[in-house]
Amino acid sequence: MLTANANRLAKNEIEVIDSYKQIINRTTSPLEVKLPAILNLAAYLVDRGKKELALRYLDEYSYHFNKNSIKGSNEKIYYATFTKNVGYLLLG
């Protein structure tokens, strides 16, 4: 019985991760949607004690946010928000 519950939890976790990845990888998803999805995926993993996996996904999806954008642009704001939240997730 315990094994069935553990397998169900693992399967649910995989489904949650896959759902976030679908949103993030969808070409029609705007940055306003991708940013919270990436941060929420990382928070979900950190809450489950999987900080290394969270870091891997944060690194994998960081290309969405251009740190070299023009000051005041949406991309620059998203990059600032992304990096601020990453620090909070990992240290907070």
Short mmCIF file of N, CA, C and O in Angstrom, two decimals:
data_model
loop_
_atom_site.label_atom_id
_atom_site.label_comp_id
_atom_site.label_asym_id
_atom_site.label_seq_id
_atom_site.Cartn_x
_atom_site.Cartn_y
_atom_site.Cartn_z
N MET A 1 0.82 -1.20 0.00
CA MET A 1 0.00 0.00 0.00
C MET A 1 0.86 1.25 0.00
O MET A 1 0.60 2.19 -0.72
N LEU A 2 1.91 1.26 0.81
CA LEU A 2 2.80 2.41 0.88
C LEU A 2 3.49 2.64 -0.47
O LEU A 2 3.63 3.76 -0.92
N THR A 3 3.88 1.56 -1.14
CA THR A 3 4.53 1.67 -2.44
C THR A 3 3.58 2.27 -3.47
O THR A 3 3.98 3.11 -4.27
N ALA A 4 2.33 1.88 -3.45
CA ALA A 4 1.35 2.43 -4.39
C ALA A 4 1.19 3.93 -4.16
O ALA A 4 1.11 4.70 -5.12
N ASN A 5 1.15 4.36 -2.91
CA ASN A 5 1.04 5.79 -2.62
C ASN A 5 2.29 6.55 -3.07
O ASN A 5 2.19 7.64 -3.61
N ALA A 6 3.47 5.96 -2.84
CA ALA A 6 4.71 6.60 -3.26
C ALA A 6 4.76 6.71 -4.78
O ALA A 6 5.17 7.74 -5.32
N ASN A 7 4.33 5.67 -5.48
CA ASN A 7 4.30 5.71 -6.95
C ASN A 7 3.32 6.76 -7.45
O ASN A 7 3.59 7.46 -8.42
N ARG A 8 2.18 6.88 -6.79
CA ARG A 8 1.18 7.87 -7.18
C ARG A 8 1.73 9.28 -6.97
O ARG A 8 1.55 10.15 -7.80
N LEU A 9 2.43 9.49 -5.83
CA LEU A 9 3.03 10.80 -5.57
C LEU A 9 4.08 11.14 -6.63
O LEU A 9 4.12 12.26 -7.12
N ALA A 10 4.90 10.17 -6.97
CA ALA A 10 5.93 10.40 -7.99
C ALA A 10 5.29 10.71 -9.33
O ALA A 10 5.72 11.61 -10.04
N LYS A 11 4.23 9.99 -9.67
CA LYS A 11 3.54 10.22 -10.94
C LYS A 11 2.89 11.60 -10.93
O LYS A 11 2.96 12.32 -11.93
N ASN A 12 2.28 11.98 -9.82
CA ASN A 12 1.67 13.31 -9.73
C ASN A 12 2.72 14.40 -9.88
O ASN A 12 2.47 15.42 -10.53
N GLU A 13 3.88 14.21 -9.29
CA GLU A 13 4.95 15.19 -9.40
C GLU A 13 5.41 15.33 -10.85
O GLU A 13 5.62 16.43 -11.34
N ILE A 14 5.54 14.22 -11.53
CA ILE A 14 5.93 14.24 -12.95
C ILE A 14 4.88 14.97 -13.77
O ILE A 14 5.21 15.78 -14.65
N GLU A 15 3.61 14.73 -13.48
CA GLU A 15 2.54 15.41 -14.20
C GLU A 15 2.56 16.92 -13.96
O GLU A 15 2.35 17.70 -14.89
N VAL A 16 2.83 17.33 -12.72
CA VAL A 16 2.90 18.76 -12.41
C VAL A 16 4.06 19.39 -13.18
O VAL A 16 3.90 20.44 -13.81
N ILE A 17 5.23 18.77 -13.14
CA ILE A 17 6.40 19.29 -13.84
C ILE A 17 6.13 19.38 -15.33
O ILE A 17 6.42 20.40 -15.97
N ASP A 18 5.55 18.32 -15.90
CA ASP A 18 5.24 18.32 -17.33
C ASP A 18 4.25 19.42 -17.70
O ASP A 18 4.37 20.04 -18.75
N SER A 19 3.29 19.67 -16.84
CA SER A 19 2.30 20.73 -17.10
C SER A 19 2.98 22.10 -17.14
O SER A 19 2.72 22.91 -18.04
N TYR A 20 3.86 22.36 -16.18
CA TYR A 20 4.60 23.62 -16.19
C TYR A 20 5.47 23.73 -17.44
O TYR A 20 5.53 24.79 -18.08
N LYS A 21 6.16 22.65 -17.80
CA LYS A 21 7.04 22.68 -18.96
C LYS A 21 6.26 22.94 -20.24
O LYS A 21 6.75 23.64 -21.13
N GLN A 22 5.05 22.42 -20.34
CA GLN A 22 4.22 22.68 -21.52
C GLN A 22 3.91 24.16 -21.65
O GLN A 22 3.97 24.73 -22.74
N ILE A 23 3.57 24.78 -20.54
CA ILE A 23 3.28 26.23 -20.55
C ILE A 23 4.52 27.01 -20.94
O ILE A 23 4.47 27.91 -21.77
N ILE A 24 5.65 26.67 -20.34
CA ILE A 24 6.89 27.40 -20.57
C ILE A 24 7.37 27.24 -22.01
O ILE A 24 7.84 28.20 -22.63
N ASN A 25 7.24 26.05 -22.55
CA ASN A 25 7.75 25.77 -23.90
C ASN A 25 6.79 26.16 -25.01
O ASN A 25 7.19 26.17 -26.18
N ARG A 26 5.57 26.49 -24.67
CA ARG A 26 4.58 26.86 -25.69
C ARG A 26 5.02 28.18 -26.33
O ARG A 26 5.20 29.18 -25.66
N THR A 27 5.17 28.17 -27.63
CA THR A 27 5.65 29.37 -28.33
C THR A 27 4.66 30.52 -28.23
O THR A 27 5.06 31.68 -28.32
N THR A 28 3.40 30.24 -28.02
CA THR A 28 2.39 31.30 -27.94
C THR A 28 2.24 31.87 -26.53
O THR A 28 1.51 32.84 -26.35
N SER A 29 2.92 31.27 -25.56
CA SER A 29 2.84 31.79 -24.19
C SER A 29 3.65 33.06 -24.09
O SER A 29 4.86 33.06 -24.37
N PRO A 30 3.05 34.16 -23.66
CA PRO A 30 3.82 35.40 -23.48
C PRO A 30 4.71 35.31 -22.25
O PRO A 30 4.50 34.47 -21.37
N LEU A 31 5.70 36.19 -22.18
CA LEU A 31 6.59 36.21 -21.02
C LEU A 31 5.83 36.42 -19.72
O LEU A 31 6.23 35.91 -18.68
N GLU A 32 4.72 37.15 -19.79
CA GLU A 32 3.91 37.40 -18.58
C GLU A 32 3.36 36.09 -18.00
O GLU A 32 3.00 36.03 -16.83
N VAL A 33 3.28 35.06 -18.83
CA VAL A 33 2.81 33.74 -18.39
C VAL A 33 4.00 32.85 -18.06
O VAL A 33 3.97 32.10 -17.08
N LYS A 34 5.05 32.94 -18.87
CA LYS A 34 6.21 32.06 -18.68
C LYS A 34 6.94 32.37 -17.38
O LYS A 34 7.39 31.45 -16.69
N LEU A 35 7.09 33.65 -17.04
CA LEU A 35 7.82 34.01 -15.82
C LEU A 35 7.21 33.37 -14.58
O LEU A 35 7.90 32.66 -13.84
N PRO A 36 5.90 33.56 -14.32
CA PRO A 36 5.34 32.90 -13.13
C PRO A 36 5.40 31.38 -13.22
O PRO A 36 5.59 30.72 -12.20
N ALA A 37 5.27 30.83 -14.42
CA ALA A 37 5.33 29.37 -14.56
C ALA A 37 6.70 28.84 -14.17
O ALA A 37 6.81 27.85 -13.44
N ILE A 38 7.76 29.50 -14.63
CA ILE A 38 9.12 29.07 -14.29
C ILE A 38 9.35 29.20 -12.78
O ILE A 38 9.86 28.28 -12.14
N LEU A 39 8.95 30.33 -12.23
CA LEU A 39 9.15 30.56 -10.79
C LEU A 39 8.31 29.62 -9.94
O LEU A 39 8.77 29.11 -8.92
N ASN A 40 7.09 29.35 -10.37
CA ASN A 40 6.22 28.43 -9.62
C ASN A 40 6.74 27.00 -9.70
O ASN A 40 6.65 26.26 -8.72
N LEU A 41 7.27 26.61 -10.85
CA LEU A 41 7.86 25.28 -10.97
C LEU A 41 9.03 25.15 -9.99
O LEU A 41 9.14 24.16 -9.27
N ALA A 42 9.89 26.15 -9.96
CA ALA A 42 11.03 26.11 -9.05
C ALA A 42 10.57 26.07 -7.59
O ALA A 42 11.10 25.30 -6.79
N ALA A 43 9.59 26.89 -7.24
CA ALA A 43 9.07 26.90 -5.87
C ALA A 43 8.48 25.55 -5.50
O ALA A 43 8.68 25.05 -4.39
N TYR A 44 7.76 24.95 -6.44
CA TYR A 44 7.17 23.62 -6.23
C TYR A 44 8.26 22.61 -5.89
O TYR A 44 8.14 21.82 -4.94
N LEU A 45 9.35 22.65 -6.65
CA LEU A 45 10.44 21.70 -6.43
C LEU A 45 11.19 21.98 -5.13
O LEU A 45 11.54 21.04 -4.40
N VAL A 46 11.44 23.25 -4.84
CA VAL A 46 12.12 23.60 -3.59
C VAL A 46 11.29 23.15 -2.39
O VAL A 46 11.83 22.60 -1.42
N ASP A 47 9.97 23.33 -2.46
CA ASP A 47 9.09 22.89 -1.38
C ASP A 47 9.17 21.39 -1.14
O ASP A 47 8.88 20.92 -0.05
N ARG A 48 9.55 20.65 -2.17
CA ARG A 48 9.66 19.20 -2.06
C ARG A 48 11.09 18.75 -1.78
O ARG A 48 11.42 17.59 -1.88
N GLY A 49 11.94 19.73 -1.45
CA GLY A 49 13.32 19.40 -1.10
C GLY A 49 14.20 19.10 -2.29
O GLY A 49 15.26 18.50 -2.14
N LYS A 50 13.80 19.53 -3.47
CA LYS A 50 14.56 19.24 -4.68
C LYS A 50 15.17 20.51 -5.25
O LYS A 50 14.91 20.91 -6.37
N LYS A 51 16.02 21.13 -4.42
CA LYS A 51 16.63 22.41 -4.79
C LYS A 51 17.52 22.29 -6.02
O LYS A 51 17.53 23.16 -6.88
N GLU A 52 18.27 21.19 -6.13
CA GLU A 52 19.15 21.00 -7.29
C GLU A 52 18.35 20.91 -8.59
O GLU A 52 18.74 21.48 -9.60
N LEU A 53 17.24 20.21 -8.55
CA LEU A 53 16.39 20.10 -9.74
C LEU A 53 15.78 21.46 -10.06
O LEU A 53 15.69 21.85 -11.23
N ALA A 54 15.39 22.20 -9.04
CA ALA A 54 14.85 23.55 -9.25
C ALA A 54 15.90 24.42 -9.93
O ALA A 54 15.59 25.15 -10.89
N LEU A 55 17.14 24.36 -9.46
CA LEU A 55 18.22 25.13 -10.07
C LEU A 55 18.44 24.75 -11.53
O LEU A 55 18.68 25.61 -12.37
N ARG A 56 18.34 23.47 -11.80
CA ARG A 56 18.53 23.01 -13.18
C ARG A 56 17.47 23.60 -14.10
O ARG A 56 17.78 24.09 -15.19
N TYR A 57 16.22 23.58 -13.65
CA TYR A 57 15.14 24.14 -14.49
C TYR A 57 15.28 25.66 -14.60
O TYR A 57 15.04 26.22 -15.67
N LEU A 58 15.64 26.32 -13.52
CA LEU A 58 15.83 27.78 -13.59
C LEU A 58 16.92 28.12 -14.60
O LEU A 58 16.77 29.05 -15.39
N ASP A 59 18.00 27.37 -14.58
CA ASP A 59 19.09 27.60 -15.52
C ASP A 59 18.63 27.29 -16.95
O ASP A 59 18.91 28.03 -17.88
N GLU A 60 17.92 26.19 -17.09
CA GLU A 60 17.45 25.76 -18.41
C GLU A 60 16.54 26.79 -19.06
O GLU A 60 16.58 26.98 -20.27
N TYR A 61 15.72 27.46 -18.27
CA TYR A 61 14.75 28.39 -18.83
C TYR A 61 15.16 29.85 -18.72
O TYR A 61 14.41 30.74 -19.10
N SER A 62 16.36 30.11 -18.23
CA SER A 62 16.79 31.49 -18.05
C SER A 62 16.96 32.24 -19.36
O SER A 62 16.92 33.47 -19.38
N TYR A 63 17.10 31.53 -20.47
CA TYR A 63 17.27 32.19 -21.76
C TYR A 63 16.06 33.03 -22.14
O TYR A 63 16.15 33.91 -23.00
N HIS A 64 14.92 32.81 -21.51
CA HIS A 64 13.73 33.59 -21.80
C HIS A 64 13.88 35.05 -21.40
O HIS A 64 13.14 35.90 -21.88
N PHE A 65 14.83 35.34 -20.51
CA PHE A 65 14.95 36.67 -19.94
C PHE A 65 16.29 37.27 -20.31
O PHE A 65 17.34 36.82 -19.87
N ASN A 66 16.26 38.31 -21.10
CA ASN A 66 17.46 38.93 -21.64
C ASN A 66 17.98 40.01 -20.70
O ASN A 66 17.40 41.09 -20.60
N LYS A 67 19.09 39.72 -20.03
CA LYS A 67 19.66 40.69 -19.09
C LYS A 67 20.28 41.88 -19.79
O LYS A 67 20.57 42.89 -19.17
N ASN A 68 20.50 41.79 -21.09
CA ASN A 68 21.14 42.86 -21.84
C ASN A 68 20.13 43.75 -22.57
O ASN A 68 20.51 44.54 -23.42
N SER A 69 18.87 43.62 -22.25
CA SER A 69 17.84 44.43 -22.88
C SER A 69 17.96 45.89 -22.48
O SER A 69 18.66 46.23 -21.53
N ILE A 70 17.26 46.72 -23.20
CA ILE A 70 17.25 48.15 -22.92
C ILE A 70 16.60 48.41 -21.57
O ILE A 70 15.57 47.81 -21.25
N LYS A 71 17.21 49.31 -20.79
CA LYS A 71 16.67 49.65 -19.47
C LYS A 71 15.22 50.11 -19.60
O LYS A 71 14.90 50.92 -20.47
N GLY A 72 14.36 49.57 -18.76
CA GLY A 72 12.94 49.93 -18.77
C GLY A 72 12.09 49.06 -19.67
O GLY A 72 10.88 49.13 -19.61
N SER A 73 12.73 48.23 -20.49
CA SER A 73 11.95 47.36 -21.38
C SER A 73 11.33 46.22 -20.57
O SER A 73 11.78 45.89 -19.47
N ASN A 74 10.30 45.62 -21.13
CA ASN A 74 9.67 44.48 -20.45
C ASN A 74 10.67 43.36 -20.20
O ASN A 74 10.67 42.75 -19.14
N GLU A 75 11.53 43.09 -21.18
CA GLU A 75 12.50 42.01 -21.03
C GLU A 75 13.45 42.28 -19.86
O GLU A 75 13.77 41.38 -19.10
N LYS A 76 13.88 43.52 -19.71
CA LYS A 76 14.78 43.88 -18.61
C LYS A 76 14.04 43.74 -17.27
O LYS A 76 14.61 43.25 -16.29
N ILE A 77 12.81 44.16 -17.23
CA ILE A 77 12.01 44.04 -16.01
C ILE A 77 11.79 42.57 -15.66
O ILE A 77 11.91 42.18 -14.50
N TYR A 78 11.49 41.74 -16.66
CA TYR A 78 11.30 40.31 -16.40
C TYR A 78 12.58 39.66 -15.91
O TYR A 78 12.57 38.82 -15.03
N TYR A 79 13.72 40.08 -16.48
CA TYR A 79 15.00 39.53 -16.03
C TYR A 79 15.25 39.90 -14.57
O TYR A 79 15.65 39.05 -13.76
N ALA A 80 15.00 41.15 -14.22
CA ALA A 80 15.19 41.60 -12.83
C ALA A 80 14.27 40.83 -11.89
O ALA A 80 14.68 40.38 -10.82
N THR A 81 13.03 40.67 -12.28
CA THR A 81 12.06 39.92 -11.47
C THR A 81 12.49 38.47 -11.33
O THR A 81 12.45 37.89 -10.24
N PHE A 82 12.93 37.87 -12.44
CA PHE A 82 13.36 36.48 -12.45
C PHE A 82 14.52 36.28 -11.49
O PHE A 82 14.48 35.40 -10.64
N THR A 83 15.57 37.11 -11.60
CA THR A 83 16.74 36.91 -10.75
C THR A 83 16.44 37.21 -9.28
O THR A 83 16.95 36.53 -8.40
N LYS A 84 15.61 38.20 -9.02
CA LYS A 84 15.24 38.51 -7.64
C LYS A 84 14.51 37.33 -7.02
O LYS A 84 14.79 36.93 -5.90
N ASN A 85 13.56 36.76 -7.75
CA ASN A 85 12.78 35.65 -7.24
C ASN A 85 13.59 34.37 -7.11
O ASN A 85 13.34 33.57 -6.22
N VAL A 86 14.55 34.18 -8.00
CA VAL A 86 15.41 33.00 -7.89
C VAL A 86 16.18 33.06 -6.58
O VAL A 86 16.26 32.08 -5.85
N GLY A 87 16.74 34.22 -6.27
CA GLY A 87 17.45 34.37 -5.01
C GLY A 87 16.56 34.12 -3.82
O GLY A 87 16.93 33.44 -2.86
N TYR A 88 15.35 34.63 -3.88
CA TYR A 88 14.40 34.43 -2.78
C TYR A 88 14.06 32.95 -2.61
O TYR A 88 14.01 32.43 -1.51
N LEU A 89 13.84 32.27 -3.73
CA LEU A 89 13.49 30.84 -3.68
C LEU A 89 14.60 30.02 -3.04
O LEU A 89 14.35 29.12 -2.26
N LEU A 90 15.81 30.34 -3.41
CA LEU A 90 16.92 29.51 -2.99
C LEU A 90 17.44 29.87 -1.60
O LEU A 90 17.99 29.02 -0.92
N LEU A 91 17.27 31.11 -1.21
CA LEU A 91 17.78 31.53 0.09
C LEU A 91 16.68 31.67 1.13
O LEU A 91 16.94 31.59 2.32
N GLY A 92 15.47 31.95 0.65
CA GLY A 92 14.36 32.26 1.54
C GLY A 92 13.81 31.12 2.22
O GLY A 92 13.42 30.93 3.26
#
